[in-house]
């Protein structure tokens, strides 16, 4: 049986990129014939978020985003990473198997080093925590503690998944077959672009929030960067930020329609109005559910707690098995 698993790190408020890139493809993938584990990677967020109150709130907001988007916690194991202590226990075990050189190649670590290089920081490793450095091992533990078979991720996470496969293979070779070698299911073909044309990311401050008011949504759409072409001039939809953003959520007929309007020279203001209207329609039901759940924090907490108990029914005996295989057991 397929066992699908994926997580979202609560290091920022949920945005359209999370929905299109992670939430929707994961939910679309689920059917009666699979088991699914969807979780909030709060320990991962700790690498970036050092404000306790903020981390707690972001965790709640990401939980709301999953639930408002249609996750059914009766059919899917929906939990918080930090409620499963076996994940961090496995983290030590697998850290002892993972070569430092493998982590040296991780994109996030290399990017942090590059930032220091460019800004001429004295120490190349300044500001880089061990947590950031070994991030991919913790991610491997999320996946392997549940022995997942399929992991839907954005293309930026592909490298982490390769590392997970490496680590799992190494464990199996040394201690005997234990872990499935998980497959990545690469979701959105194209990365969802932000309002400035770079990848939509909280660190670039270019996100379209998933859970905003209609007014806020409208003003964000109006901020999408376009060029100085006048209404009436034919617009190029290749490499156009507004068109790319529209294509990430609109239906095929809507996209075809927009293409024609670009050919006919629609003005940017008018095009943005259509983008806003159609996106607003897509987000309306999510927003509705979000507002309903927003005041039910304790219910959301109960859902996470109940699910973590069920998840641990698997992870506890699995970790016992692993301990025994590596020689950590009673004499
Ligand atoms: N690293 C992922 C991201 O930033 C989030 C994540 C953490 C994850 N653990 C995971 C995704 C396990 C899939 C499987 O998007």
Short mmCIF file of C-alpha atoms in Angstrom, two decimals, residues 14 32 39 41 54 67 81 87 151 161 168 177 205 218 224 229 238 243 270 272 280 292 297 303 318:
data_model
loop_
_atom_site.label_atom_id
_atom_site.label_comp_id
_atom_site.label_asym_id
_atom_site.label_seq_id
_atom_site.Cartn_x
_atom_site.Cartn_y
_atom_site.Cartn_z
CA UNK A 14 0.56 30.34 4.52
CA UNK A 32 -8.96 5.20 -0.82
CA UNK A 39 2.27 17.21 9.09
CA UNK A 41 7.33 20.61 10.56
CA UNK A 54 5.32 33.71 16.51
CA UNK A 67 -7.72 21.97 7.25
CA UNK A 81 6.33 16.89 14.05
CA UNK A 87 11.50 11.45 14.89
CA UNK A 151 6.72 12.02 -0.80
CA UNK A 161 14.75 13.51 -1.01
CA UNK A 168 17.95 4.93 4.06
CA UNK A 177 16.34 -4.16 5.24
CA UNK A 205 8.44 39.37 0.75
CA UNK A 218 -6.94 42.71 -4.41
CA UNK A 224 2.20 42.35 -9.42
CA UNK A 229 2.84 48.66 -22.35
CA UNK A 238 5.70 34.10 -22.29
CA UNK A 243 0.24 35.39 -16.72
CA UNK A 270 -8.10 45.08 -16.53
CA UNK A 272 -5.29 42.18 -12.96
CA UNK A 280 -10.77 35.20 -5.20
CA UNK A 292 -14.94 29.06 10.86
CA UNK A 297 -8.06 26.61 18.45
CA UNK A 303 -7.18 16.94 16.19
CA UNK A 318 9.33 0.89 14.76
#
